Amino acid sequence: MQDDGGGVYVLEFDGDGQVMNYFATLSSNRNCGGGKTPWGSWISCEKSNRDGFVYQTDPADEIQSELTALVETGGNYESFAYDDRDSKKPKFFVLT
């Protein structure tokens, strides 16, 4: 994982609200918004003109972060959302 000044971090709390752990699951360049997927991973968007991408990361840190197939090329991506009213065919949106 490279460290370019942006990324996704996880805060873990105990039952009293005290921070128990803090760690990075994704280091990337110029992160913007993101959102939770229906299966519990986190999508992170980069806002970096033609060089930004959209990554999927695992808040449990059990699966390595990866580029998604939500966008085909680098771009200027703001955020992510989904519509899962039809659970067999969820729709995914990346805002530019």
mmCIF file of N, CA, C and O in Angstrom:
data_model
loop_
_atom_site.group_PDB
_atom_site.id
_atom_site.type_symbol
_atom_site.label_atom_id
_atom_site.label_comp_id
_atom_site.label_asym_id
_atom_site.label_seq_id
_atom_site.Cartn_x
_atom_site.Cartn_y
_atom_site.Cartn_z
ATOM 1 N N MET A 1 0.849 -1.162 0.000
ATOM 2 C CA MET A 1 0.000 0.000 0.000
ATOM 3 C C MET A 1 0.903 1.236 0.000
ATOM 4 O O MET A 1 1.759 1.392 0.840
ATOM 5 N N GLN A 2 0.707 2.106 -0.951
ATOM 6 C CA GLN A 2 1.506 3.329 -1.012
ATOM 7 C C GLN A 2 0.880 4.415 -0.148
ATOM 8 O O GLN A 2 -0.289 4.379 0.157
ATOM 9 N N ASP A 3 1.693 5.359 0.279
ATOM 10 C CA ASP A 3 1.184 6.444 1.113
ATOM 11 C C ASP A 3 1.316 7.747 0.351
ATOM 12 O O ASP A 3 2.394 8.307 0.249
ATOM 13 N N ASP A 4 0.200 8.217 -0.197
ATOM 14 C CA ASP A 4 0.193 9.445 -0.986
ATOM 15 C C ASP A 4 -0.586 10.558 -0.308
ATOM 16 O O ASP A 4 -1.027 11.497 -0.945
ATOM 17 N N GLY A 5 -0.819 10.447 0.998
ATOM 18 C CA GLY A 5 -1.466 11.517 1.729
ATOM 19 C C GLY A 5 -2.964 11.402 1.867
ATOM 20 O O GLY A 5 -3.573 12.168 2.586
ATOM 21 N N GLY A 6 -3.596 10.490 1.194
ATOM 22 C CA GLY A 6 -5.031 10.283 1.329
ATOM 23 C C GLY A 6 -5.279 8.853 1.742
ATOM 24 O O GLY A 6 -4.364 8.062 1.861
ATOM 25 N N GLY A 7 -6.526 8.505 1.952
ATOM 26 C CA GLY A 7 -6.808 7.117 2.276
ATOM 27 C C GLY A 7 -8.081 6.915 3.051
ATOM 28 O O GLY A 7 -8.861 7.837 3.272
ATOM 29 N N VAL A 8 -8.263 5.672 3.453
ATOM 30 C CA VAL A 8 -9.410 5.259 4.248
ATOM 31 C C VAL A 8 -8.865 4.676 5.543
ATOM 32 O O VAL A 8 -7.986 3.817 5.522
ATOM 33 N N TYR A 9 -9.413 5.153 6.657
ATOM 34 C CA TYR A 9 -8.974 4.704 7.976
ATOM 35 C C TYR A 9 -10.152 4.139 8.746
ATOM 36 O O TYR A 9 -11.294 4.541 8.537
ATOM 37 N N VAL A 10 -9.865 3.214 9.632
ATOM 38 C CA VAL A 10 -10.889 2.577 10.450
ATOM 39 C C VAL A 10 -10.647 2.949 11.907
ATOM 40 O O VAL A 10 -9.514 2.894 12.382
ATOM 41 N N LEU A 11 -11.715 3.324 12.594
ATOM 42 C CA LEU A 11 -11.694 3.535 14.042
ATOM 43 C C LEU A 11 -12.546 2.438 14.667
ATOM 44 O O LEU A 11 -13.700 2.242 14.271
ATOM 45 N N GLU A 12 -11.989 1.710 15.639
ATOM 46 C CA GLU A 12 -12.745 0.692 16.360
ATOM 47 C C GLU A 12 -12.970 1.173 17.792
ATOM 48 O O GLU A 12 -12.039 1.642 18.447
ATOM 49 N N PHE A 13 -14.214 1.048 18.268
ATOM 50 C CA PHE A 13 -14.596 1.511 19.599
ATOM 51 C C PHE A 13 -15.026 0.339 20.476
ATOM 52 O O PHE A 13 -15.553 -0.659 19.961
ATOM 53 N N ASP A 14 -14.862 0.483 21.786
ATOM 54 C CA ASP A 14 -15.419 -0.504 22.707
ATOM 55 C C ASP A 14 -16.845 -0.087 23.069
ATOM 56 O O ASP A 14 -17.357 0.920 22.570
ATOM 57 N N GLY A 15 -17.502 -0.856 23.929
ATOM 58 C CA GLY A 15 -18.885 -0.594 24.299
ATOM 59 C C GLY A 15 -19.096 0.724 25.021
ATOM 60 O O GLY A 15 -20.217 1.235 25.082
ATOM 61 N N ASP A 16 -18.019 1.306 25.582
ATOM 62 C CA ASP A 16 -18.113 2.590 26.276
ATOM 63 C C ASP A 16 -17.774 3.771 25.378
ATOM 64 O O ASP A 16 -17.710 4.907 25.837
ATOM 65 N N GLY A 17 -17.509 3.488 24.084
ATOM 66 C CA GLY A 17 -17.201 4.557 23.149
ATOM 67 C C GLY A 17 -15.739 4.974 23.131
ATOM 68 O O GLY A 17 -15.393 5.975 22.507
ATOM 69 N N GLN A 18 -14.887 4.208 23.795
ATOM 70 C CA GLN A 18 -13.458 4.510 23.805
ATOM 71 C C GLN A 18 -12.807 3.919 22.550
ATOM 72 O O GLN A 18 -13.116 2.791 22.151
ATOM 73 N N VAL A 19 -11.889 4.674 21.937
ATOM 74 C CA VAL A 19 -11.189 4.178 20.747
ATOM 75 C C VAL A 19 -10.260 3.038 21.156
ATOM 76 O O VAL A 19 -9.430 3.180 22.051
ATOM 77 N N MET A 20 -10.424 1.895 20.495
ATOM 78 C CA MET A 20 -9.607 0.718 20.780
ATOM 79 C C MET A 20 -8.529 0.488 19.721
ATOM 80 O O MET A 20 -7.494 -0.085 20.010
ATOM 81 N N ASN A 21 -8.796 0.931 18.498
ATOM 82 C CA ASN A 21 -7.858 0.693 17.409
ATOM 83 C C ASN A 21 -8.086 1.729 16.319
ATOM 84 O O ASN A 21 -9.188 2.250 16.157
ATOM 85 N N TYR A 22 -7.031 2.005 15.554
ATOM 86 C CA TYR A 22 -7.066 2.969 14.454
ATOM 87 C C TYR A 22 -6.060 2.488 13.428
ATOM 88 O O TYR A 22 -4.901 2.258 13.764
ATOM 89 N N PHE A 23 -6.501 2.262 12.188
ATOM 90 C CA PHE A 23 -5.568 1.784 11.168
ATOM 91 C C PHE A 23 -6.061 2.154 9.767
ATOM 92 O O PHE A 23 -7.249 2.402 9.563
ATOM 93 N N ALA A 24 -5.112 2.195 8.833
ATOM 94 C CA ALA A 24 -5.429 2.480 7.427
ATOM 95 C C ALA A 24 -5.772 1.189 6.708
ATOM 96 O O ALA A 24 -5.105 0.173 6.892
ATOM 97 N N THR A 25 -6.826 1.234 5.881
ATOM 98 C CA THR A 25 -7.128 0.109 5.000
ATOM 99 C C THR A 25 -6.809 0.450 3.548
ATOM 100 O O THR A 25 -6.788 -0.419 2.704
ATOM 101 N N LEU A 26 -6.583 1.740 3.264
ATOM 102 C CA LEU A 26 -6.236 2.174 1.909
ATOM 103 C C LEU A 26 -5.472 3.487 1.984
ATOM 104 O O LEU A 26 -5.924 4.420 2.632
ATOM 105 N N SER A 27 -4.323 3.515 1.359
ATOM 106 C CA SER A 27 -3.599 4.773 1.152
ATOM 107 C C SER A 27 -3.648 5.077 -0.326
ATOM 108 O O SER A 27 -3.362 4.212 -1.143
ATOM 109 N N SER A 28 -4.063 6.282 -0.671
ATOM 110 C CA SER A 28 -4.176 6.643 -2.080
ATOM 111 C C SER A 28 -3.994 8.139 -2.225
ATOM 112 O O SER A 28 -3.649 8.835 -1.285
ATOM 113 N N ASN A 29 -4.253 8.638 -3.406
ATOM 114 C CA ASN A 29 -3.979 10.025 -3.754
ATOM 115 C C ASN A 29 -5.276 10.823 -3.844
ATOM 116 O O ASN A 29 -6.158 10.468 -4.595
ATOM 117 N N ARG A 30 -5.398 11.887 -3.063
ATOM 118 C CA ARG A 30 -6.495 12.850 -3.166
ATOM 119 C C ARG A 30 -7.888 12.239 -3.031
ATOM 120 O O ARG A 30 -8.749 12.427 -3.880
ATOM 121 N N ASN A 31 -8.100 11.519 -1.953
ATOM 122 C CA ASN A 31 -9.416 10.936 -1.720
ATOM 123 C C ASN A 31 -10.489 12.001 -1.609
ATOM 124 O O ASN A 31 -10.261 13.082 -1.121
ATOM 125 N N CYS A 32 -11.665 11.631 -2.078
ATOM 126 C CA CYS A 32 -12.839 12.484 -1.952
ATOM 127 C C CYS A 32 -13.851 11.681 -1.151
ATOM 128 O O CYS A 32 -13.491 11.096 -0.140
ATOM 129 N N GLY A 33 -15.092 11.563 -1.610
ATOM 130 C CA GLY A 33 -16.112 10.835 -0.869
ATOM 131 C C GLY A 33 -16.084 9.350 -1.153
ATOM 132 O O GLY A 33 -15.281 8.849 -1.937
ATOM 133 N N GLY A 34 -16.976 8.656 -0.525
ATOM 134 C CA GLY A 34 -17.100 7.219 -0.713
ATOM 135 C C GLY A 34 -18.404 6.753 -0.121
ATOM 136 O O GLY A 34 -19.279 7.556 0.192
ATOM 137 N N GLY A 35 -18.531 5.454 0.069
ATOM 138 C CA GLY A 35 -19.744 4.923 0.667
ATOM 139 C C GLY A 35 -19.666 3.434 0.882
ATOM 140 O O GLY A 35 -18.820 2.745 0.310
ATOM 141 N N LYS A 36 -20.555 2.952 1.725
ATOM 142 C CA LYS A 36 -20.637 1.533 2.059
ATOM 143 C C LYS A 36 -21.341 0.767 0.937
ATOM 144 O O LYS A 36 -22.284 1.272 0.332
ATOM 145 N N THR A 37 -20.882 -0.448 0.673
ATOM 146 C CA THR A 37 -21.530 -1.319 -0.308
ATOM 147 C C THR A 37 -22.576 -2.183 0.394
ATOM 148 O O THR A 37 -22.560 -2.306 1.620
ATOM 149 N N PRO A 38 -23.472 -2.826 -0.358
ATOM 150 C CA PRO A 38 -24.466 -3.709 0.262
ATOM 151 C C PRO A 38 -23.830 -4.876 1.023
ATOM 152 O O PRO A 38 -24.429 -5.430 1.927
ATOM 153 N N TRP A 39 -22.609 -5.273 0.658
ATOM 154 C CA TRP A 39 -21.957 -6.419 1.302
ATOM 155 C C TRP A 39 -20.965 -5.999 2.389
ATOM 156 O O TRP A 39 -20.240 -6.827 2.925
ATOM 157 N N GLY A 40 -20.925 -4.705 2.728
ATOM 158 C CA GLY A 40 -20.159 -4.260 3.879
ATOM 159 C C GLY A 40 -18.767 -3.723 3.614
ATOM 160 O O GLY A 40 -18.095 -3.292 4.543
ATOM 161 N N SER A 41 -18.310 -3.742 2.370
ATOM 162 C CA SER A 41 -17.019 -3.111 2.077
ATOM 163 C C SER A 41 -17.237 -1.609 1.921
ATOM 164 O O SER A 41 -18.357 -1.111 2.026
ATOM 165 N N TRP A 42 -16.171 -0.867 1.692
ATOM 166 C CA TRP A 42 -16.239 0.591 1.554
ATOM 167 C C TRP A 42 -15.656 0.976 0.209
ATOM 168 O O TRP A 42 -14.590 0.480 -0.174
ATOM 169 N N ILE A 43 -16.347 1.847 -0.525
ATOM 170 C CA ILE A 43 -15.848 2.377 -1.788
ATOM 171 C C ILE A 43 -15.255 3.752 -1.517
ATOM 172 O O ILE A 43 -15.854 4.568 -0.833
ATOM 173 N N SER A 44 -14.065 3.989 -2.055
ATOM 174 C CA SER A 44 -13.395 5.274 -1.884
ATOM 175 C C SER A 44 -13.082 5.856 -3.257
ATOM 176 O O SER A 44 -12.494 5.180 -4.108
ATOM 177 N N CYS A 45 -13.478 7.106 -3.467
ATOM 178 C CA CYS A 45 -13.267 7.784 -4.745
ATOM 179 C C CYS A 45 -12.120 8.786 -4.639
ATOM 180 O O CYS A 45 -11.938 9.417 -3.606
ATOM 181 N N GLU A 46 -11.372 8.921 -5.732
ATOM 182 C CA GLU A 46 -10.309 9.916 -5.804
ATOM 183 C C GLU A 46 -10.727 11.048 -6.730
ATOM 184 O O GLU A 46 -11.257 10.805 -7.814
ATOM 185 N N LYS A 47 -10.459 12.262 -6.300
ATOM 186 C CA LYS A 47 -10.733 13.440 -7.116
ATOM 187 C C LYS A 47 -9.384 13.975 -7.568
ATOM 188 O O LYS A 47 -8.719 14.711 -6.861
ATOM 189 N N SER A 48 -8.961 13.547 -8.758
ATOM 190 C CA SER A 48 -7.610 13.880 -9.206
ATOM 191 C C SER A 48 -7.559 14.042 -10.717
ATOM 192 O O SER A 48 -6.780 13.385 -11.400
ATOM 193 N N ASN A 49 -8.424 14.901 -11.252
ATOM 194 C CA ASN A 49 -8.476 15.151 -12.694
ATOM 195 C C ASN A 49 -8.544 13.852 -13.473
ATOM 196 O O ASN A 49 -9.443 13.075 -13.259
ATOM 197 N N ARG A 50 -7.574 13.551 -14.312
ATOM 198 C CA ARG A 50 -7.613 12.327 -15.118
ATOM 199 C C ARG A 50 -6.941 11.155 -14.424
ATOM 200 O O ARG A 50 -6.891 10.060 -14.967
ATOM 201 N N ASP A 51 -6.425 11.363 -13.214
ATOM 202 C CA ASP A 51 -5.648 10.318 -12.553
ATOM 203 C C ASP A 51 -6.373 9.639 -11.400
ATOM 204 O O ASP A 51 -5.816 8.767 -10.753
ATOM 205 N N GLY A 52 -7.594 10.046 -11.091
ATOM 206 C CA GLY A 52 -8.313 9.469 -9.964
ATOM 207 C C GLY A 52 -8.952 8.138 -10.312
ATOM 208 O O GLY A 52 -9.313 7.877 -11.455
ATOM 209 N N PHE A 53 -9.102 7.293 -9.309
ATOM 210 C CA PHE A 53 -9.725 5.986 -9.488
ATOM 211 C C PHE A 53 -10.733 5.733 -8.383
ATOM 212 O O PHE A 53 -10.902 6.543 -7.483
ATOM 213 N N VAL A 54 -11.395 4.587 -8.434
ATOM 214 C CA VAL A 54 -12.364 4.188 -7.425
ATOM 215 C C VAL A 54 -11.911 2.843 -6.865
ATOM 216 O O VAL A 54 -11.732 1.881 -7.614
ATOM 217 N N TYR A 55 -11.725 2.804 -5.547
ATOM 218 C CA TYR A 55 -11.212 1.616 -4.872
ATOM 219 C C TYR A 55 -12.278 1.006 -3.984
ATOM 220 O O TYR A 55 -13.154 1.685 -3.475
ATOM 221 N N GLN A 56 -12.151 -0.299 -3.757
ATOM 222 C CA GLN A 56 -12.949 -0.996 -2.754
ATOM 223 C C GLN A 56 -11.998 -1.430 -1.646
ATOM 224 O O GLN A 56 -10.922 -1.957 -1.914
ATOM 225 N N THR A 57 -12.387 -1.184 -0.406
ATOM 226 C CA THR A 57 -11.557 -1.555 0.728
ATOM 227 C C THR A 57 -12.416 -2.265 1.770
ATOM 228 O O THR A 57 -13.637 -2.114 1.788
ATOM 229 N N ASP A 58 -11.786 -3.039 2.615
ATOM 230 C CA ASP A 58 -12.476 -3.849 3.619
ATOM 231 C C ASP A 58 -12.266 -3.259 5.011
ATOM 232 O O ASP A 58 -11.139 -3.259 5.504
ATOM 233 N N PRO A 59 -13.326 -2.754 5.655
ATOM 234 C CA PRO A 59 -13.162 -2.176 6.991
ATOM 235 C C PRO A 59 -12.629 -3.173 8.023
ATOM 236 O O PRO A 59 -12.014 -2.779 8.993
ATOM 237 N N ALA A 60 -12.839 -4.472 7.809
ATOM 238 C CA ALA A 60 -12.305 -5.486 8.722
ATOM 239 C C ALA A 60 -10.835 -5.768 8.434
ATOM 240 O O ALA A 60 -10.185 -6.489 9.179
ATOM 241 N N ASP A 61 -10.320 -5.212 7.333
ATOM 242 C CA ASP A 61 -8.923 -5.371 6.932
ATOM 243 C C ASP A 61 -8.532 -6.830 6.701
ATOM 244 O O ASP A 61 -7.407 -7.232 6.934
ATOM 245 N N GLU A 62 -9.504 -7.622 6.227
ATOM 246 C CA GLU A 62 -9.237 -9.029 5.937
ATOM 247 C C GLU A 62 -8.962 -9.263 4.458
ATOM 248 O O GLU A 62 -8.359 -10.260 4.088
ATOM 249 N N ILE A 63 -9.431 -8.344 3.608
ATOM 250 C CA ILE A 63 -9.235 -8.460 2.159
ATOM 251 C C ILE A 63 -8.482 -7.224 1.693
ATOM 252 O O ILE A 63 -8.800 -6.101 2.091
ATOM 253 N N GLN A 64 -7.493 -7.423 0.836
ATOM 254 C CA GLN A 64 -6.674 -6.308 0.343
ATOM 255 C C GLN A 64 -7.507 -5.349 -0.509
ATOM 256 O O GLN A 64 -8.370 -5.766 -1.272
ATOM 257 N N SER A 65 -7.246 -4.060 -0.363
ATOM 258 C CA SER A 65 -7.931 -3.048 -1.174
ATOM 259 C C SER A 65 -7.620 -3.252 -2.643
ATOM 260 O O SER A 65 -6.535 -3.734 -2.994
ATOM 261 N N GLU A 66 -8.583 -2.883 -3.507
ATOM 262 C CA GLU A 66 -8.396 -3.095 -4.940
ATOM 263 C C GLU A 66 -9.142 -2.027 -5.728
ATOM 264 O O GLU A 66 -10.104 -1.432 -5.241
ATOM 265 N N LEU A 67 -8.698 -1.814 -6.967
ATOM 266 C CA LEU A 67 -9.449 -0.966 -7.890
ATOM 267 C C LEU A 67 -10.745 -1.667 -8.237
ATOM 268 O O LEU A 67 -10.793 -2.893 -8.331
ATOM 269 N N THR A 68 -11.806 -0.899 -8.446
ATOM 270 C CA THR A 68 -13.083 -1.499 -8.817
ATOM 271 C C THR A 68 -13.277 -1.429 -10.328
ATOM 272 O O THR A 68 -12.542 -0.744 -11.029
ATOM 273 N N ALA A 69 -14.322 -2.090 -10.781
ATOM 274 C CA ALA A 69 -14.721 -2.018 -12.188
ATOM 275 C C ALA A 69 -15.841 -0.994 -12.369
ATOM 276 O O ALA A 69 -16.489 -0.963 -13.414
ATOM 277 N N LEU A 70 -16.089 -0.143 -11.361
ATOM 278 C CA LEU A 70 -17.166 0.844 -11.452
ATOM 279 C C LEU A 70 -16.861 1.940 -12.458
ATOM 280 O O LEU A 70 -17.776 2.565 -12.982
ATOM 281 N N VAL A 71 -15.584 2.212 -12.687
ATOM 282 C CA VAL A 71 -15.173 3.195 -13.689
ATOM 283 C C VAL A 71 -14.121 2.538 -14.577
ATOM 284 O O VAL A 71 -13.375 1.680 -14.137
ATOM 285 N N GLU A 72 -14.085 2.941 -15.847
ATOM 286 C CA GLU A 72 -13.161 2.315 -16.788
ATOM 287 C C GLU A 72 -11.822 3.021 -16.870
ATOM 288 O O GLU A 72 -10.829 2.410 -17.250
ATOM 289 N N THR A 73 -11.793 4.318 -16.565
ATOM 290 C CA THR A 73 -10.564 5.088 -16.715
ATOM 291 C C THR A 73 -10.369 6.002 -15.525
ATOM 292 O O THR A 73 -11.286 6.217 -14.733
ATOM 293 N N GLY A 74 -9.186 6.559 -15.428
ATOM 294 C CA GLY A 74 -8.925 7.545 -14.385
ATOM 295 C C GLY A 74 -9.805 8.766 -14.599
ATOM 296 O O GLY A 74 -10.203 9.076 -15.713
ATOM 297 N N GLY A 75 -10.125 9.459 -13.509
ATOM 298 C CA GLY A 75 -10.997 10.620 -13.634
ATOM 299 C C GLY A 75 -11.046 11.429 -12.370
ATOM 300 O O GLY A 75 -10.179 11.335 -11.513
ATOM 301 N N ASN A 76 -12.095 12.189 -12.252
ATOM 302 C CA ASN A 76 -12.306 13.110 -11.146
ATOM 303 C C ASN A 76 -13.565 12.650 -10.404
ATOM 304 O O ASN A 76 -14.646 13.165 -10.632
ATOM 305 N N TYR A 77 -13.431 11.672 -9.512
ATOM 306 C CA TYR A 77 -14.590 11.021 -8.906
ATOM 307 C C TYR A 77 -14.877 11.578 -7.519
ATOM 308 O O TYR A 77 -14.002 11.643 -6.671
ATOM 309 N N GLU A 78 -16.119 11.978 -7.303
ATOM 310 C CA GLU A 78 -16.547 12.629 -6.066
ATOM 311 C C GLU A 78 -17.010 11.655 -4.998
ATOM 312 O O GLU A 78 -16.579 11.723 -3.867
ATOM 313 N N SER A 79 -17.958 10.780 -5.347
ATOM 314 C CA SER A 79 -18.559 9.934 -4.333
ATOM 315 C C SER A 79 -19.241 8.730 -4.969
ATOM 316 O O SER A 79 -19.259 8.589 -6.189
ATOM 317 N N PHE A 80 -19.813 7.895 -4.129
ATOM 318 C CA PHE A 80 -20.387 6.621 -4.538
ATOM 319 C C PHE A 80 -21.731 6.425 -3.833
ATOM 320 O O PHE A 80 -21.898 6.817 -2.679
ATOM 321 N N ALA A 81 -22.675 5.802 -4.536
ATOM 322 C CA ALA A 81 -23.960 5.441 -3.942
ATOM 323 C C ALA A 81 -24.486 4.204 -4.647
ATOM 324 O O ALA A 81 -24.013 3.849 -5.732
ATOM 325 N N TYR A 82 -25.455 3.555 -4.031
ATOM 326 C CA TYR A 82 -26.088 2.408 -4.685
ATOM 327 C C TYR A 82 -27.575 2.380 -4.379
ATOM 328 O O TYR A 82 -28.042 2.964 -3.412
ATOM 329 N N ASP A 83 -28.291 1.662 -5.234
ATOM 330 C CA ASP A 83 -29.725 1.450 -5.077
ATOM 331 C C ASP A 83 -29.932 -0.055 -5.093
ATOM 332 O O ASP A 83 -29.720 -0.703 -6.120
ATOM 333 N N ASP A 84 -30.296 -0.639 -3.951
ATOM 334 C CA ASP A 84 -30.468 -2.091 -3.886
ATOM 335 C C ASP A 84 -31.931 -2.487 -3.636
ATOM 336 O O ASP A 84 -32.203 -3.527 -3.047
ATOM 337 N N ARG A 85 -32.848 -1.668 -4.128
ATOM 338 C CA ARG A 85 -34.266 -2.028 -3.986
ATOM 339 C C ARG A 85 -34.556 -3.347 -4.687
ATOM 340 O O ARG A 85 -35.412 -4.103 -4.242
ATOM 341 N N ASP A 86 -33.846 -3.630 -5.784
ATOM 342 C CA ASP A 86 -33.916 -4.934 -6.435
ATOM 343 C C ASP A 86 -32.627 -5.658 -6.047
ATOM 344 O O ASP A 86 -31.572 -5.433 -6.634
ATOM 345 N N SER A 87 -32.691 -6.504 -5.026
ATOM 346 C CA SER A 87 -31.482 -7.125 -4.480
ATOM 347 C C SER A 87 -30.759 -8.027 -5.483
ATOM 348 O O SER A 87 -29.574 -8.283 -5.329
ATOM 349 N N LYS A 88 -31.455 -8.466 -6.511
ATOM 350 C CA LYS A 88 -30.806 -9.310 -7.520
ATOM 351 C C LYS A 88 -30.055 -8.485 -8.556
ATOM 352 O O LYS A 88 -29.200 -9.002 -9.252
ATOM 353 N N LYS A 89 -30.396 -7.196 -8.662
ATOM 354 C CA LYS A 89 -29.753 -6.305 -9.634
ATOM 355 C C LYS A 89 -29.505 -4.926 -9.011
ATOM 356 O O LYS A 89 -30.139 -3.954 -9.409
ATOM 357 N N PRO A 90 -28.592 -4.847 -8.023
ATOM 358 C CA PRO A 90 -28.332 -3.510 -7.463
ATOM 359 C C PRO A 90 -27.705 -2.600 -8.504
ATOM 360 O O PRO A 90 -27.007 -3.056 -9.407
ATOM 361 N N LYS A 91 -27.986 -1.312 -8.385
ATOM 362 C CA LYS A 91 -27.409 -0.329 -9.295
ATOM 363 C C LYS A 91 -26.385 0.497 -8.519
ATOM 364 O O LYS A 91 -26.627 0.869 -7.378
ATOM 365 N N PHE A 92 -25.254 0.773 -9.173
ATOM 366 C CA PHE A 92 -24.172 1.503 -8.545
ATOM 367 C C PHE A 92 -23.937 2.809 -9.292
ATOM 368 O O PHE A 92 -24.012 2.866 -10.513
ATOM 369 N N PHE A 93 -23.610 3.868 -8.540
ATOM 370 C CA PHE A 93 -23.419 5.186 -9.105
ATOM 371 C C PHE A 93 -22.118 5.779 -8.580
ATOM 372 O O PHE A 93 -21.839 5.705 -7.387
ATOM 373 N N VAL A 94 -21.329 6.351 -9.492
ATOM 374 C CA VAL A 94 -20.139 7.110 -9.120
ATOM 375 C C VAL A 94 -20.358 8.520 -9.618
ATOM 376 O O VAL A 94 -20.638 8.728 -10.804
ATOM 377 N N LEU A 95 -20.270 9.484 -8.732
ATOM 378 C CA LEU A 95 -20.501 10.879 -9.084
ATOM 379 C C LEU A 95 -19.196 11.547 -9.497
ATOM 380 O O LEU A 95 -18.165 11.339 -8.877
ATOM 381 N N THR A 96 -19.265 12.337 -10.556
ATOM 382 C CA THR A 96 -18.070 13.056 -11.013
ATOM 383 C C THR A 96 -18.263 14.544 -10.828
ATOM 384 O O THR A 96 -19.328 15.042 -10.625
#
